[in-house]
mmCIF file of C-alpha atoms in Angstrom:
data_model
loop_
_atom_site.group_PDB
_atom_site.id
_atom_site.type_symbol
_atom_site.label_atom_id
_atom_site.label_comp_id
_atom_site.label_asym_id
_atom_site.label_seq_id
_atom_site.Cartn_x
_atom_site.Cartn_y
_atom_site.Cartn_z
ATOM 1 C CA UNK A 16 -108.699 -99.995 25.876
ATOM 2 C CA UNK A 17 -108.114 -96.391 26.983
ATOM 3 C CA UNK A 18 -110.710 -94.716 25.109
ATOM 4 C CA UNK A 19 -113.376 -97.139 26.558
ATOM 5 C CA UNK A 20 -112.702 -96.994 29.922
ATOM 6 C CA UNK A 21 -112.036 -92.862 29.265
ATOM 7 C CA UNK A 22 -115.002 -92.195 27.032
ATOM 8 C CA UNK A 23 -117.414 -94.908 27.887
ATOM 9 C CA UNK A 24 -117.134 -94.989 31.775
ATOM 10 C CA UNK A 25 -119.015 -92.730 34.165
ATOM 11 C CA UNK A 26 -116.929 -89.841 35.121
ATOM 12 C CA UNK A 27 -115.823 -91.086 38.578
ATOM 13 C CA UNK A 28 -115.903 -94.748 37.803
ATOM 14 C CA UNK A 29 -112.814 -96.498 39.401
ATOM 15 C CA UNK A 30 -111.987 -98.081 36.122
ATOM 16 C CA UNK A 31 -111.867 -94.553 34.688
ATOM 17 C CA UNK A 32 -110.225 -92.637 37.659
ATOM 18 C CA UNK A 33 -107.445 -95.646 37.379
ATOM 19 C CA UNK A 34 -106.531 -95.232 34.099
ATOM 20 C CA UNK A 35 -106.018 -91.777 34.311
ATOM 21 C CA UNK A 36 -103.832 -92.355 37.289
ATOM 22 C CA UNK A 37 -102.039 -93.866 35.493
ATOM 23 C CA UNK A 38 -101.568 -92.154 32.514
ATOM 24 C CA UNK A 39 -100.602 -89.187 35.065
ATOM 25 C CA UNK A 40 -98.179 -91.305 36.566
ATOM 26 C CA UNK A 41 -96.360 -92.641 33.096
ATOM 27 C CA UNK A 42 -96.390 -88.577 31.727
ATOM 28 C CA UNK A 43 -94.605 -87.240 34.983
ATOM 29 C CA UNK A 44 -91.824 -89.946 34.670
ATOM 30 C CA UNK A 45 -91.191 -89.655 30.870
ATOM 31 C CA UNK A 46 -90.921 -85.505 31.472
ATOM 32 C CA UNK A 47 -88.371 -86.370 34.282
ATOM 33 C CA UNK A 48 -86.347 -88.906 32.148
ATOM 34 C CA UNK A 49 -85.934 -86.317 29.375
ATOM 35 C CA UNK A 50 -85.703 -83.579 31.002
ATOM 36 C CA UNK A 51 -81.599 -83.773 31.340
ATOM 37 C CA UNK A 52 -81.522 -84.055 27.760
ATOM 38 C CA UNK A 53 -84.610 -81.379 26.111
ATOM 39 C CA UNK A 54 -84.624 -78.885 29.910
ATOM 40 C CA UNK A 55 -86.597 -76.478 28.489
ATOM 41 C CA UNK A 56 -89.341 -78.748 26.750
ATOM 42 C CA UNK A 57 -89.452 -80.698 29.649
ATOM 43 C CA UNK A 58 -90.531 -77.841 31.652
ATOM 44 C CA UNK A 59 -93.026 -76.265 29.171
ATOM 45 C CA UNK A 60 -94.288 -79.554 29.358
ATOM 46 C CA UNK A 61 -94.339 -79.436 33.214
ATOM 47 C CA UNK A 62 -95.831 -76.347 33.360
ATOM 48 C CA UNK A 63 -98.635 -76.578 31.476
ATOM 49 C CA UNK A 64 -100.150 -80.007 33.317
ATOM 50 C CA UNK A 65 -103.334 -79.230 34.992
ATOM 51 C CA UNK A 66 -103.509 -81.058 37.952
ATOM 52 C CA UNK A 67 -99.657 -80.168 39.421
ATOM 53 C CA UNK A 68 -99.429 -77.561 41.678
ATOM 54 C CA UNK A 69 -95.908 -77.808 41.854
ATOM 55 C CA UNK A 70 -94.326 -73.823 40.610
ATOM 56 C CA UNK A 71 -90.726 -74.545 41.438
ATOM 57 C CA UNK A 72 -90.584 -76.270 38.156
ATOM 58 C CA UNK A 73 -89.333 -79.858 37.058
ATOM 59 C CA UNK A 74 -86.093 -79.439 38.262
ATOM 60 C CA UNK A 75 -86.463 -78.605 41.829
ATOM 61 C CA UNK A 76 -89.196 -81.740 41.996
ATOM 62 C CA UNK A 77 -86.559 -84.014 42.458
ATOM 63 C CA UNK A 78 -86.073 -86.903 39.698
ATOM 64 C CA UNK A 79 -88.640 -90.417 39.340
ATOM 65 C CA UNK A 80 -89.905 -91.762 42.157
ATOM 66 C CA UNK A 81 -92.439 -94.609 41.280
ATOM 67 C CA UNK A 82 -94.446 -95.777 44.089
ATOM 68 C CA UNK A 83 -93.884 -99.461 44.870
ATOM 69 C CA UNK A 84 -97.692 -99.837 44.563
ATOM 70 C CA UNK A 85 -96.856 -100.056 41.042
ATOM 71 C CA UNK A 86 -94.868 -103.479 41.438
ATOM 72 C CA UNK A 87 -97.475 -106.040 42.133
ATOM 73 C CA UNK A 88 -96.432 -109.453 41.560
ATOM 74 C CA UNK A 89 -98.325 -111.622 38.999
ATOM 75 C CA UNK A 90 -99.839 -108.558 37.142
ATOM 76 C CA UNK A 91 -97.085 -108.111 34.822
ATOM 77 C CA UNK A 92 -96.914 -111.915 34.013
ATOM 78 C CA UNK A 93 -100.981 -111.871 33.519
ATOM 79 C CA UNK A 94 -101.039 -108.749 31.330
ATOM 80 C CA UNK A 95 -98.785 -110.804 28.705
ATOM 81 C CA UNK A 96 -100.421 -113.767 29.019
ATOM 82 C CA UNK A 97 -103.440 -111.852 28.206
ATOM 83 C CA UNK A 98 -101.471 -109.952 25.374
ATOM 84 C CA UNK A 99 -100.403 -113.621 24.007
ATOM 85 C CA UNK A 100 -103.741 -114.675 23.744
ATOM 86 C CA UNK A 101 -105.159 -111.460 22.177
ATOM 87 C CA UNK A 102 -102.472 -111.565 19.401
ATOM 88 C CA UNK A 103 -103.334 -115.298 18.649
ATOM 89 C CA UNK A 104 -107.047 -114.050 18.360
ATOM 90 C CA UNK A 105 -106.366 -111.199 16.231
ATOM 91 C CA UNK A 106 -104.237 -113.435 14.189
ATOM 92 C CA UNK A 107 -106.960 -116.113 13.598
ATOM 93 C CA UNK A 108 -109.390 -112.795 12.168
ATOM 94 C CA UNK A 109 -106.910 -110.886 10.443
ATOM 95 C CA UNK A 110 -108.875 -107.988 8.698
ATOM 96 C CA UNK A 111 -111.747 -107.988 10.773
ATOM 97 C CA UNK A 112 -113.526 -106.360 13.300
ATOM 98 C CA UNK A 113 -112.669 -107.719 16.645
ATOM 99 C CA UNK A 114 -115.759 -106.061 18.578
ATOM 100 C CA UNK A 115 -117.872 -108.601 15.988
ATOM 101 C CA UNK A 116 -117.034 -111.197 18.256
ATOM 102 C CA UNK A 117 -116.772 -112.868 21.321
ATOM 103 C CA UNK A 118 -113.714 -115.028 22.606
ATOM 104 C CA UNK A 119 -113.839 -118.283 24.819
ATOM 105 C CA UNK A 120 -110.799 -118.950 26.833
ATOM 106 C CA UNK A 121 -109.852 -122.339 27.544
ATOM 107 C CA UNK A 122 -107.258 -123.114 30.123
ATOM 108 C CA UNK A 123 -106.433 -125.690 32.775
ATOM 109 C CA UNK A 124 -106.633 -125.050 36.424
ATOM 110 C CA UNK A 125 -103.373 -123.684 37.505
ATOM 111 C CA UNK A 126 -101.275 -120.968 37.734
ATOM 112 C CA UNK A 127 -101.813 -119.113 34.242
ATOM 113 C CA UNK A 128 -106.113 -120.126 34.744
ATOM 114 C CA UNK A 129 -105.301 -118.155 38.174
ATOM 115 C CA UNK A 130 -103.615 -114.619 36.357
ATOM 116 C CA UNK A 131 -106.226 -114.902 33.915
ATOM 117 C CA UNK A 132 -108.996 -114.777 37.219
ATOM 118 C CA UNK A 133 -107.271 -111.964 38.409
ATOM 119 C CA UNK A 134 -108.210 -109.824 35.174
ATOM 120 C CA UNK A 135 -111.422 -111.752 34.844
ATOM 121 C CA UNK A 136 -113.252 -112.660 37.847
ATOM 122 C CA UNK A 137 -116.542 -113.530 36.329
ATOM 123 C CA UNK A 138 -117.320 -115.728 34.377
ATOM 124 C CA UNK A 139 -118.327 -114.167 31.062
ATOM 125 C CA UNK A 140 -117.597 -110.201 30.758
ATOM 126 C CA UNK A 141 -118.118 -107.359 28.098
ATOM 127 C CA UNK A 142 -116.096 -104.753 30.337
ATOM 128 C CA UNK A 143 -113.572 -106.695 32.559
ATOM 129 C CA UNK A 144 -109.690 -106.078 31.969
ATOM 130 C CA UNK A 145 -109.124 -109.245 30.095
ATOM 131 C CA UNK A 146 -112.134 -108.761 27.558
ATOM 132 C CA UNK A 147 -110.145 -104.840 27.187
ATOM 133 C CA UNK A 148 -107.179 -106.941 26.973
ATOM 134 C CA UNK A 149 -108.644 -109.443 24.007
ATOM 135 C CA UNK A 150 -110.365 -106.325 21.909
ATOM 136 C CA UNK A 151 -113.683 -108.103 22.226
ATOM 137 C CA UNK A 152 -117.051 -107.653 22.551
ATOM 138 C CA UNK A 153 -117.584 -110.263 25.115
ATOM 139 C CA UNK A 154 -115.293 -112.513 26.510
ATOM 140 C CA UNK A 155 -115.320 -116.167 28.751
ATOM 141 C CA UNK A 156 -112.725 -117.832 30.774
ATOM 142 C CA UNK A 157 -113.707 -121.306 31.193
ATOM 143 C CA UNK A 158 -110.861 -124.130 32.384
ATOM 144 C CA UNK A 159 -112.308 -126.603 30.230
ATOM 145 C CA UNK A 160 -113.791 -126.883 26.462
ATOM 146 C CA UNK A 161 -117.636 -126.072 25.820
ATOM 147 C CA UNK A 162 -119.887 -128.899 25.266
ATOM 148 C CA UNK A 163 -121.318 -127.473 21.707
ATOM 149 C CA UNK A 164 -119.383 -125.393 19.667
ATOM 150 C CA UNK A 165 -120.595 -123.890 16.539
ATOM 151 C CA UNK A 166 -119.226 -125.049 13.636
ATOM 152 C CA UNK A 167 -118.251 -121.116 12.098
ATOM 153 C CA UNK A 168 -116.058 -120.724 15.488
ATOM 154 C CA UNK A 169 -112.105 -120.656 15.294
ATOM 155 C CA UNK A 170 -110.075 -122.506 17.737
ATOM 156 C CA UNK A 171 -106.668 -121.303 18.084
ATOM 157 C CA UNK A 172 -104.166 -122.821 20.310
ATOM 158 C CA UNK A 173 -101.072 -121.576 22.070
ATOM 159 C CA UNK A 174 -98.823 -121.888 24.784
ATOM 160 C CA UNK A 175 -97.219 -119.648 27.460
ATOM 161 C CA UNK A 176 -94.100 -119.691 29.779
ATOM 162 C CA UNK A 177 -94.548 -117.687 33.125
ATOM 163 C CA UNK A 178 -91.765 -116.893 35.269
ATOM 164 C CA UNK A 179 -92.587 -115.632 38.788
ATOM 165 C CA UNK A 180 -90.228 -114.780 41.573
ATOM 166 C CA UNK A 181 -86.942 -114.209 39.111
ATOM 167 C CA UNK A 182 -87.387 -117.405 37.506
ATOM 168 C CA UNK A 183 -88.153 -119.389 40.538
ATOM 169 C CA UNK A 184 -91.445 -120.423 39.847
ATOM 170 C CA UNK A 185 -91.941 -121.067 36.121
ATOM 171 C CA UNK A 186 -94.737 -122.954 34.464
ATOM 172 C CA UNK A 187 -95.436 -123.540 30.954
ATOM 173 C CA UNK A 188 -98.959 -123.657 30.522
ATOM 174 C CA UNK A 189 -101.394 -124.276 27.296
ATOM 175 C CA UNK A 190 -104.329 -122.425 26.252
ATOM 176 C CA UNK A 191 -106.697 -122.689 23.537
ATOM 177 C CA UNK A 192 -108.769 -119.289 21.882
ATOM 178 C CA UNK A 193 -112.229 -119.645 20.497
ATOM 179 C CA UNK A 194 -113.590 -117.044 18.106
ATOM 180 C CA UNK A 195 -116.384 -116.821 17.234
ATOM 181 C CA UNK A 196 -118.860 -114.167 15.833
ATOM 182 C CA UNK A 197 -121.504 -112.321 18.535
ATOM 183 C CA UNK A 198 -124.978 -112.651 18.011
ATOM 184 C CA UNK A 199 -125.828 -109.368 19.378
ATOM 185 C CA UNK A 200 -126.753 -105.865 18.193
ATOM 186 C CA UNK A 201 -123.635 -102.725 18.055
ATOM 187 C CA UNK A 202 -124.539 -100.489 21.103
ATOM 188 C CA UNK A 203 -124.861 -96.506 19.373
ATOM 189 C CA UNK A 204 -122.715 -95.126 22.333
ATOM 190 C CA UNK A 205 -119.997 -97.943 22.969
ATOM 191 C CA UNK A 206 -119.720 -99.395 19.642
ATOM 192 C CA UNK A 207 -119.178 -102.843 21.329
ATOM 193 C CA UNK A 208 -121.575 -105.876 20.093
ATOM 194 C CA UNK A 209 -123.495 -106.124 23.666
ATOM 195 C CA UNK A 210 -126.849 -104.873 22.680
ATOM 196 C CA UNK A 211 -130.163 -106.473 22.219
ATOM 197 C CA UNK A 212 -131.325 -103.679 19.392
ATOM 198 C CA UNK A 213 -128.916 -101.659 17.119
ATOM 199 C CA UNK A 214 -130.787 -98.514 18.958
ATOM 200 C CA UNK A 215 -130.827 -99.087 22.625
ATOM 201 C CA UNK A 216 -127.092 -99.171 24.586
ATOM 202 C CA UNK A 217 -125.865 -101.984 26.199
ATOM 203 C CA UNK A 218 -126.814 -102.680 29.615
ATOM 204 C CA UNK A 219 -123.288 -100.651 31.112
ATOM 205 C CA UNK A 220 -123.692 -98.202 28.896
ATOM 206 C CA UNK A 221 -127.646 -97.556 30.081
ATOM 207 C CA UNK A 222 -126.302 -97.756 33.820
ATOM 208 C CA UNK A 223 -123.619 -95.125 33.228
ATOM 209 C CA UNK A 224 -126.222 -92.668 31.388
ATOM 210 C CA UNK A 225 -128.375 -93.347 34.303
ATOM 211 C CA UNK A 226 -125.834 -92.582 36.433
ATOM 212 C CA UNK A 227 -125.033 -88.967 34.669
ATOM 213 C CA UNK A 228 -128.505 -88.330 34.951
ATOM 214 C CA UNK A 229 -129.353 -88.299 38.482
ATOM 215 C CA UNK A 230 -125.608 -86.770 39.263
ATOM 216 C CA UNK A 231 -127.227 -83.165 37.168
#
């Protein structure tokens, strides 16, 4: 998931600008937690990270101080749901490739079909954070089963609890997981299946090359 959005994105994509934010945020609070313990590695540590201009050091920075922005409600919730239904695909392909094929998810309108949304607000998606999520080349939320589905496809079901609002909302919803394998070609600069010929890129990956070009 990181070294798509990283490597695959264009430079100041918001996908790829967020997950560095991120991975700033989660390295400045894991120097501050063991700093008290290893002071001096902690600050070498501190010292040499590019982007802080900070020179009184790790100690005079004060201690971690995560911005409530980080506490969304619902995300937490959808990012295991997601994480459930990834490890029952995984599970159903055990030894295989997961970018070789492309996941249907099935799930009743309600509140788990509405997390779900929130990662996934198209339809079908090869770069959305659910298909990230799922390890897929191509993924599809749908909130009821396909009318034809091919016979070599894996259907995997599963269930999942949520608990919003400290346990006052809770719903246990059901959700089913169809695998199946992707009919199209392995893009040369994203490795994902999303390609119509083994030697053109993918539609994103053609945008974001685009992109680079008219930016030098």
């Amino acid at each position: 998931l990181l070294s798509c959005r990283l490597y695959c994105e264009e430079a100041k994509d918001p996908k790829r600008r967020s997950c560095q934010t991120v991975l700033a945020e989660a390295l400045d609070i894991i120097i501050r937690s063991f700093a008290p313990i290893l002071p001096h590695l902690a600050e070498e540590v501190f010292q040499y990270i590019p982007y802080k201009r900070d020179s009184e050091g790790v100690f005079r920075t004060g201690w971690i101080n995560a911005s409530s922005a980080w506490k969304k409600p619902g995300i937490e919730e959808a990012i295991e749901g997601a994480c459930a239904m990834r490890d029952s695909f995984l599970g159903s392909i055990s030894g295989k490739n997961a970018l070789e094929y492309e996941v249907i998810i099935v799930i009743e309108p309600g509140l788990l079909f509405e997390l779900m949304e929130a990662l996934q607000a198209e339809e079908t998606s090869s770069v959305s954070q659910l298909n990230e999520i799922m390890m897929a080349s191509q993924t599809t939320l749908l909130s009821e089963l396909p009318k034809e589905i091919p016979s070599d496809a894996n259907i995997i079901k599963g269930t999942f609890l949520i608990n919003l609002e400290g346990g006052d909302i809770c719903e246990q919803s059901s959700y089913k997981v169809i695998a199946q394998p992707i009919a199209k070609a392995k893009c040369p600069r994203c490795r994902r299946y999303t390609a119509e010929s083994s030697s053109t890129p993918c539609p994103r990956c053609l945008q974001v090359l685009a992109v680079g070009k008219g930016s030098t």
